[in-house]
Short mmCIF file of C-alpha atoms and ligand atoms in Angstrom, two decimals:
data_model
loop_
_atom_site.label_atom_id
_atom_site.label_comp_id
_atom_site.label_asym_id
_atom_site.label_seq_id
_atom_site.Cartn_x
_atom_site.Cartn_y
_atom_site.Cartn_z
CA MET F 1 0.00 0.00 0.00
CA VAL F 2 2.75 2.44 0.99
CA ILE F 3 4.66 1.61 -2.16
CA ILE F 4 1.57 2.13 -4.28
CA MET F 5 0.98 5.55 -2.69
CA ASN F 6 4.59 6.45 -3.33
CA ASP F 7 3.92 6.33 -7.09
CA ILE F 8 1.28 8.99 -6.95
CA LYS F 9 3.32 11.17 -4.61
CA ILE F 10 6.28 11.09 -6.96
CA LEU F 11 4.04 11.87 -9.94
CA VAL F 12 2.21 14.75 -8.26
CA ASP F 13 5.43 16.21 -6.86
CA LYS F 14 7.05 16.11 -10.27
CA ILE F 15 4.14 17.96 -11.90
CA LYS F 16 4.12 20.49 -9.06
CA GLU F 17 7.85 21.09 -9.30
CA ASN F 18 8.01 21.31 -13.08
CA ARG F 19 4.76 23.26 -13.28
CA ASN F 20 4.23 21.12 -16.31
CA ILE F 21 2.75 17.78 -17.29
CA THR F 22 3.47 15.34 -20.09
CA LYS F 23 0.74 13.70 -22.10
CA GLU F 24 1.58 10.37 -20.47
CA GLN F 25 1.30 11.86 -16.98
CA LEU F 26 -2.01 13.47 -17.88
CA GLU F 27 -3.30 10.17 -19.16
CA GLU F 28 -2.18 8.42 -16.00
CA LEU F 29 -3.91 10.94 -13.73
CA LEU F 30 -7.11 10.82 -15.76
CA LEU F 31 -7.24 7.03 -15.85
CA ILE F 32 -6.20 6.04 -12.30
CA ASP F 33 -9.05 4.28 -10.57
CA ASP F 34 -7.65 4.10 -7.05
CA GLU F 35 -9.67 6.43 -4.86
CA GLU F 36 -6.86 6.97 -2.35
CA LYS F 37 -4.56 8.16 -5.11
CA ILE F 38 -7.12 10.53 -6.48
CA LYS F 39 -7.72 11.92 -3.01
CA TYR F 40 -4.01 12.58 -2.81
CA LEU F 41 -4.15 14.53 -6.09
CA PHE F 42 -7.08 16.65 -4.83
CA CYS F 43 -5.43 17.34 -1.46
CA SER F 44 -2.13 18.30 -3.03
CA ALA F 45 -3.84 20.78 -5.35
CA ARG F 46 -5.83 22.20 -2.44
CA GLU F 47 -2.65 22.63 -0.45
CA VAL F 48 -1.04 24.56 -3.32
CA CYS F 49 -4.08 26.84 -3.43
CA ASP F 50 -4.14 27.30 0.36
CA LYS F 51 -0.55 28.50 0.28
CA ILE F 52 -1.50 31.36 -2.03
CA TYR F 53 -5.13 32.16 -1.32
CA GLY F 54 -5.51 30.68 2.17
CA LYS F 55 -9.01 29.67 3.21
CA GLU F 56 -10.54 32.52 1.24
CA ILE F 57 -12.95 31.94 -1.61
CA TYR F 58 -13.73 34.79 -3.99
CA ILE F 59 -17.26 35.48 -5.18
CA ARG F 60 -18.41 37.02 -8.45
CA GLY F 61 -21.96 38.13 -9.12
CA LEU F 62 -23.04 36.75 -12.48
CA ILE F 63 -25.49 38.85 -14.47
CA GLU F 64 -26.78 37.02 -17.53
CA PHE F 65 -28.01 40.07 -19.37
CA THR F 66 -29.06 38.69 -22.77
CA ASN F 67 -29.74 35.28 -24.26
CA TYR F 68 -29.90 36.52 -27.86
CA CYS F 69 -26.93 35.17 -29.80
CA LYS F 70 -25.79 35.44 -33.39
CA ASN F 71 -23.68 32.30 -33.05
CA ASP F 72 -24.73 28.71 -33.46
CA CYS F 73 -22.40 26.68 -31.24
CA LEU F 74 -23.63 23.11 -31.35
CA TYR F 75 -23.52 22.56 -27.57
CA CYS F 76 -25.18 25.76 -26.41
CA GLY F 77 -28.84 26.19 -25.53
CA ILE F 78 -28.95 29.85 -26.54
CA ARG F 79 -27.57 29.18 -30.06
CA ARG F 80 -29.39 31.22 -32.70
CA SER F 81 -31.17 28.28 -34.30
CA ASN F 82 -32.81 27.20 -31.07
CA ALA F 83 -36.31 28.42 -31.90
CA TRP F 84 -37.57 27.22 -28.50
CA ALA F 85 -35.40 29.64 -26.55
CA ASP F 86 -37.49 32.39 -24.97
CA ARG F 87 -35.29 35.41 -25.70
CA TYR F 88 -34.78 38.37 -23.35
CA ARG F 89 -32.58 41.39 -22.87
CA LEU F 90 -31.97 43.39 -19.71
CA THR F 91 -31.97 47.17 -19.90
CA LYS F 92 -29.12 49.19 -18.47
CA GLU F 93 -31.38 50.08 -15.55
CA GLN F 94 -32.16 46.42 -14.85
CA ILE F 95 -28.46 45.58 -14.93
CA LEU F 96 -27.71 48.40 -12.50
CA GLU F 97 -30.45 47.11 -10.19
CA CYS F 98 -28.76 43.70 -10.16
CA CYS F 99 -25.51 45.42 -9.20
CA ASP F 100 -27.26 47.40 -6.43
CA LYS F 101 -28.59 44.20 -4.95
CA GLY F 102 -25.25 42.49 -5.40
CA TYR F 103 -23.32 45.30 -3.78
CA GLU F 104 -25.51 45.12 -0.69
CA LEU F 105 -24.84 41.38 -0.52
CA GLY F 106 -21.09 41.97 -0.53
CA PHE F 107 -20.24 41.40 -4.18
CA ARG F 108 -17.32 43.47 -5.47
CA THR F 109 -17.06 41.83 -8.87
CA PHE F 110 -19.83 41.83 -11.42
CA VAL F 111 -19.64 39.50 -14.39
CA LEU F 112 -21.75 40.59 -17.35
CA GLN F 113 -22.32 37.56 -19.51
CA GLY F 114 -24.44 37.07 -22.57
CA GLY F 115 -24.80 35.70 -26.03
CA GLU F 116 -23.22 37.66 -28.86
CA ASP F 117 -26.08 40.11 -29.15
CA MET F 118 -25.53 42.98 -31.58
CA TYR F 119 -28.29 44.99 -29.89
CA TYR F 120 -25.64 45.91 -27.33
CA THR F 121 -23.41 48.12 -29.45
CA ASP F 122 -19.95 49.05 -28.22
CA GLU F 123 -21.41 52.40 -27.16
CA LEU F 124 -24.06 50.73 -25.05
CA ILE F 125 -21.62 48.26 -23.45
CA CYS F 126 -19.27 51.16 -22.62
CA GLU F 127 -22.15 53.16 -21.18
CA ILE F 128 -23.21 50.23 -18.98
CA VAL F 129 -19.63 49.61 -17.83
CA GLY F 130 -19.08 53.32 -17.18
CA ASP F 131 -22.28 53.64 -15.17
CA ILE F 132 -21.49 50.60 -13.02
CA LYS F 133 -17.98 51.91 -12.42
CA SER F 134 -19.11 55.36 -11.42
CA ARG F 135 -21.70 53.98 -9.02
CA PHE F 136 -19.42 51.27 -7.56
CA SER F 137 -15.86 52.47 -7.95
CA ASP F 138 -14.50 49.74 -5.65
CA CYS F 139 -15.85 46.96 -7.87
CA ALA F 140 -14.28 45.02 -10.70
CA ILE F 141 -16.20 44.40 -13.90
CA THR F 142 -15.77 41.24 -15.92
CA LEU F 143 -17.19 41.00 -19.42
CA SER F 144 -18.04 37.70 -21.08
CA ILE F 145 -19.64 38.63 -24.36
CA GLY F 146 -17.68 36.68 -26.91
CA GLU F 147 -15.45 37.48 -29.87
CA LYS F 148 -15.03 41.16 -30.78
CA SER F 149 -12.43 43.21 -32.58
CA LYS F 150 -9.36 44.42 -30.73
CA LYS F 151 -10.71 47.94 -31.15
CA SER F 152 -13.92 47.03 -29.36
CA TYR F 153 -12.05 45.30 -26.56
CA GLN F 154 -9.91 48.42 -26.15
CA ARG F 155 -13.03 50.56 -25.87
CA TYR F 156 -14.48 48.32 -23.14
CA PHE F 157 -11.17 48.50 -21.28
CA ASP F 158 -11.02 52.28 -21.58
CA ALA F 159 -14.60 52.46 -20.29
CA GLY F 160 -13.48 50.65 -17.11
CA ALA F 161 -13.87 46.90 -17.68
CA ASP F 162 -11.17 45.03 -15.74
CA ARG F 163 -11.48 41.41 -16.80
CA TYR F 164 -12.70 39.32 -19.71
CA LEU F 165 -13.82 35.70 -19.82
CA LEU F 166 -13.63 33.93 -23.14
CA ARG F 167 -13.33 30.19 -22.91
CA HIS F 168 -11.24 28.86 -25.77
CA GLU F 169 -13.54 25.76 -25.66
CA THR F 170 -10.85 23.42 -27.07
CA ALA F 171 -7.32 24.04 -28.30
CA ASP F 172 -7.57 21.39 -31.01
CA LYS F 173 -8.56 22.71 -34.42
CA ALA F 174 -10.39 19.61 -35.63
CA HIS F 175 -12.22 19.30 -32.30
CA TYR F 176 -13.14 23.00 -32.41
CA SER F 177 -14.74 22.52 -35.82
CA LYS F 178 -16.88 19.67 -34.49
CA LEU F 179 -18.28 21.90 -31.74
CA HIS F 180 -18.84 25.01 -33.83
CA PRO F 181 -20.28 26.02 -37.20
CA ASN F 182 -17.82 26.72 -40.04
CA GLU F 183 -17.79 30.46 -39.58
CA LEU F 184 -16.27 30.17 -36.11
CA LEU F 185 -12.54 29.57 -36.05
CA LEU F 186 -10.21 28.53 -33.28
CA GLU F 187 -7.49 30.89 -34.56
CA ASN F 188 -9.84 33.80 -34.20
CA ARG F 189 -10.80 32.90 -30.65
CA MET F 190 -7.16 32.49 -29.67
CA GLU F 191 -6.31 35.82 -31.24
CA CYS F 192 -9.09 37.45 -29.23
CA LEU F 193 -7.55 36.05 -26.05
CA ARG F 194 -4.13 37.35 -26.97
CA ASP F 195 -5.58 40.78 -27.86
CA LEU F 196 -7.36 40.93 -24.53
CA LYS F 197 -4.16 40.15 -22.67
CA GLU F 198 -2.19 42.71 -24.61
CA ILE F 199 -4.73 45.39 -23.83
CA GLY F 200 -4.30 44.69 -20.12
CA PHE F 201 -7.42 42.77 -19.13
CA GLN F 202 -7.20 40.02 -16.54
CA VAL F 203 -8.14 37.22 -18.89
CA GLY F 204 -9.92 33.91 -18.45
CA CYS F 205 -9.93 31.04 -20.93
CA GLY F 206 -11.35 27.56 -20.36
CA PHE F 207 -13.25 24.62 -21.74
CA MET F 208 -16.00 22.12 -21.05
CA VAL F 209 -14.94 18.79 -19.64
CA GLY F 210 -16.37 15.85 -21.58
CA SER F 211 -17.54 17.88 -24.55
CA PRO F 212 -18.41 15.57 -27.47
CA PHE F 213 -15.31 14.27 -29.30
CA GLN F 214 -12.94 15.39 -26.53
CA THR F 215 -9.99 13.05 -26.03
CA ILE F 216 -6.92 12.96 -23.81
CA ASP F 217 -5.03 14.39 -26.80
CA THR F 218 -7.33 17.41 -27.06
CA LEU F 219 -7.19 17.89 -23.28
CA TYR F 220 -3.42 17.83 -23.43
CA LYS F 221 -3.58 20.59 -26.04
CA ASP F 222 -5.87 22.57 -23.72
CA ILE F 223 -3.27 22.36 -20.98
CA CYS F 224 -0.48 23.37 -23.37
CA PHE F 225 -2.55 26.34 -24.50
CA ILE F 226 -3.14 27.41 -20.90
CA LYS F 227 0.60 27.17 -20.27
CA GLU F 228 1.29 29.32 -23.30
CA LEU F 229 -1.39 31.97 -22.76
CA LYS F 230 -0.84 32.24 -19.00
CA PRO F 231 -4.37 33.42 -18.25
CA HIS F 232 -5.39 34.86 -14.88
CA MET F 233 -8.45 32.60 -14.76
CA VAL F 234 -9.44 29.23 -16.15
CA GLY F 235 -13.13 28.33 -16.26
CA ILE F 236 -13.84 24.64 -16.61
CA GLY F 237 -17.04 22.75 -15.98
CA PRO F 238 -18.66 19.57 -17.25
CA PHE F 239 -20.44 19.62 -20.59
CA ILE F 240 -24.17 19.09 -20.01
CA PRO F 241 -26.46 18.37 -22.95
CA GLN F 242 -29.26 20.79 -23.71
CA HIS F 243 -32.40 19.22 -25.16
CA ALA F 244 -32.89 21.64 -28.08
CA THR F 245 -29.34 21.43 -29.48
CA PRO F 246 -27.69 19.00 -31.91
CA PHE F 247 -25.84 17.55 -28.90
CA ALA F 248 -29.07 16.73 -27.01
CA ASP F 249 -28.25 13.03 -26.95
CA LYS F 250 -24.55 13.29 -26.16
CA LYS F 251 -23.19 12.11 -22.85
CA ALA F 252 -22.52 14.67 -20.12
CA GLY F 253 -18.99 15.23 -18.86
CA SER F 254 -18.08 13.62 -15.55
CA VAL F 255 -17.75 15.33 -12.19
CA ASP F 256 -14.74 13.20 -11.35
CA ARG F 257 -12.82 14.14 -14.48
CA THR F 258 -13.65 17.81 -13.94
CA LEU F 259 -12.25 17.62 -10.40
CA ARG F 260 -9.07 15.92 -11.58
CA LEU F 261 -8.55 18.58 -14.22
CA LEU F 262 -9.15 21.37 -11.71
CA SER F 263 -6.40 19.83 -9.56
CA ILE F 264 -4.02 19.40 -12.47
CA ILE F 265 -4.49 23.01 -13.56
CA ARG F 266 -3.91 24.18 -9.97
CA LEU F 267 -0.65 22.20 -9.77
CA ILE F 268 0.61 23.66 -13.03
CA GLU F 269 -0.62 27.23 -12.51
CA PRO F 270 -0.63 27.73 -8.72
CA CYS F 271 -1.87 31.34 -8.78
CA VAL F 272 -4.64 30.99 -11.33
CA LEU F 273 -8.22 31.87 -10.37
CA LEU F 274 -10.30 28.73 -10.73
CA PRO F 275 -14.08 28.77 -10.37
CA ALA F 276 -16.09 25.86 -9.04
CA THR F 277 -18.76 26.29 -11.70
CA THR F 278 -22.54 26.14 -11.68
CA ALA F 279 -22.30 23.30 -14.21
CA LEU F 280 -20.31 21.31 -11.64
CA GLY F 281 -23.01 22.09 -9.06
CA THR F 282 -25.64 20.96 -11.56
CA MET F 283 -24.00 17.56 -12.08
CA HIS F 284 -23.64 16.83 -8.36
CA PRO F 285 -25.41 18.36 -5.33
CA GLN F 286 -22.01 18.97 -3.68
CA GLY F 287 -20.16 19.62 -6.93
CA ARG F 288 -18.99 23.11 -6.04
CA GLU F 289 -17.77 22.10 -2.59
CA MET F 290 -15.90 19.20 -4.18
CA GLY F 291 -14.43 21.65 -6.68
CA ILE F 292 -13.09 23.81 -3.88
CA LEU F 293 -11.57 20.80 -2.16
CA ALA F 294 -9.87 19.89 -5.45
CA GLY F 295 -8.26 23.35 -5.77
CA ALA F 296 -10.89 25.83 -7.01
CA ASN F 297 -11.03 29.23 -5.28
CA VAL F 298 -13.87 31.16 -6.93
CA VAL F 299 -17.65 30.79 -7.02
CA MET F 300 -19.99 32.75 -9.24
CA PRO F 301 -23.52 32.88 -7.85
CA ASN F 302 -26.25 34.24 -10.04
CA LEU F 303 -27.45 37.84 -9.67
CA SER F 304 -29.77 37.82 -12.69
CA PRO F 305 -33.42 38.71 -12.00
CA THR F 306 -35.33 35.54 -11.07
CA ALA F 307 -37.77 36.17 -13.93
CA VAL F 308 -35.12 35.54 -16.59
CA ARG F 309 -32.96 32.91 -14.90
CA LYS F 310 -34.61 29.90 -16.53
CA LYS F 311 -34.28 31.50 -19.95
CA TYR F 312 -30.49 31.57 -19.84
CA GLU F 313 -30.50 27.86 -20.42
CA LEU F 314 -27.08 26.97 -21.81
CA TYR F 315 -27.69 23.40 -20.62
CA ASP F 316 -30.51 21.39 -19.02
CA ASN F 317 -31.41 21.34 -15.31
CA LYS F 318 -29.29 24.36 -14.36
CA ILE F 319 -29.42 24.86 -10.60
CA CYS F 320 -30.55 27.95 -8.64
CA THR F 321 -32.90 29.23 -11.35
CA GLY F 322 -35.70 29.84 -8.84
CA ASP F 323 -33.68 31.55 -6.12
CA GLU F 324 -33.32 35.21 -5.27
CA ALA F 325 -29.79 36.61 -5.30
CA ALA F 326 -29.70 36.75 -1.51
CA GLU F 327 -30.69 33.08 -1.24
CA CYS F 328 -27.90 32.06 -3.62
CA ARG F 329 -25.42 34.12 -1.65
CA SER F 330 -26.31 32.62 1.73
CA CYS F 331 -26.67 29.08 0.38
CA LEU F 332 -23.17 29.24 -1.06
CA GLN F 333 -21.80 30.80 2.09
CA ASN F 334 -23.10 27.83 4.10
CA ARG F 335 -21.79 25.32 1.61
CA ILE F 336 -18.34 26.85 1.65
CA GLU F 337 -18.20 27.15 5.42
CA ASN F 338 -19.22 23.50 5.69
CA VAL F 339 -16.00 22.48 3.96
CA GLY F 340 -13.83 24.81 6.06
CA TYR F 341 -13.51 27.84 3.77
CA LYS F 342 -14.96 31.33 3.81
CA ILE F 343 -16.32 33.75 1.25
CA VAL F 344 -14.55 37.10 1.25
CA THR F 345 -15.88 40.47 0.23
CA GLY F 346 -13.49 42.22 -2.08
CA ARG F 347 -12.57 42.40 -5.74
CA GLY F 348 -10.63 39.15 -5.49
CA ASP F 349 -7.84 39.98 -7.88
CA PHE F 350 -5.26 37.55 -9.22
CA LYS F 351 -2.28 37.15 -6.89
CA ASN F 352 1.04 36.91 -8.61
CA VAL F 353 3.44 35.25 -6.20
N1 SAH R 401 -21.09 34.32 -25.60
C1 SAH R 401 -20.11 34.25 -24.54
C2 SAH R 401 -20.61 33.45 -23.35
C3 SAH R 401 -20.86 32.01 -23.66
S1 SAH R 401 -21.70 31.10 -22.42
C4 SAH R 401 -18.83 33.67 -25.09
O1 SAH R 401 -18.78 33.33 -26.27
O2 SAH R 401 -17.86 33.59 -24.37
C5 SAH R 401 -20.38 30.70 -21.35
C6 SAH R 401 -19.81 29.29 -21.45
O3 SAH R 401 -20.79 28.31 -21.15
C7 SAH R 401 -19.31 28.86 -22.81
O4 SAH R 401 -18.04 29.39 -23.06
C8 SAH R 401 -19.33 27.33 -22.72
O5 SAH R 401 -18.04 26.81 -22.40
C9 SAH R 401 -20.33 27.07 -21.59
N2 SAH R 401 -21.45 26.25 -22.10
C10 SAH R 401 -22.24 26.48 -23.17
N3 SAH R 401 -23.07 25.45 -23.38
C11 SAH R 401 -22.81 24.53 -22.42
C12 SAH R 401 -23.29 23.22 -22.12
N4 SAH R 401 -24.24 22.65 -22.88
N5 SAH R 401 -22.77 22.57 -21.06
C13 SAH R 401 -21.83 23.14 -20.29
N6 SAH R 401 -21.30 24.36 -20.53
C14 SAH R 401 -21.78 25.04 -21.59
#
């Protein structure tokens, strides 16, 4: 038994020391079926995170402000050809109301996420960002509104946006083309990420775990891309099929694999901000707590008005769609305290140590 555990210790220590992983090591960690060994991986990653971020978990208030989208990503429930989606847009005033509520609840980061909706011109996005910033100058604003030109990104930054989330979805070209229509290109998405970094945003990339056609090879490329881009955040969560998409009958990604990947990313990029996602919480009642124990340090409860929550249906059975913002906040607080961590009020910026 001791000898067997030695294997995993040597492997994990090597990855931690090198801040790198080979494809063979990745395969080994993803395929191990010994629970004790996997526990060791999770605990090691959590320890790495504790050294940098302590017992503190950062919160972001997620405002899903539009579910109109001009894109047609095959996995996504708000894709343009989903005629069943009940479309909505929030006005600037409604978005500001969400922020008001969020601020009172202790949120100091607001994440504005939506489909690629041309109704929100660059002017309007800048106006919204500017208004939030002037009302809440101690808050960070994260945008997650897809692929734009470098010029547009610069305008958002100049208007006061601090961070940008744009999951790369997969770093393998052939895989990318199986998840997206022809007009969407991996090169373009990667260029967007590089542009965002150059401009000075804190940048987040990421991918779904268990997306259709994903392999250990494509996952290895994801890790290599993360190493190369050096993002401040990495958002990963299980793929969950949505009934009105071409991937309705595909298998969902596994909680266990998501947790292992969270740990691996933490070992390789110790300082990175890693959310325990809503998708993880959807796949398992304690998914987010398990994510934290595997090395995640961010949670993103929903601040969207209850009336629109169900309509932002990227995937089926999304949790918390009936709750008020305050309920989500206190529910998460309890969950996090139950596993020995605490939510902190503050912008929760990336620590570079
Ligand atoms: N339009 C924005 C926001 C997209 S939605 C953008 O392009 O960045 C945010 C993320 O949800 C996506 O990047 C994708 O990784 C994830 N997502 C979409 N559909 C999903 C599904 N069926 N299961 C799990 N995650 C999904």
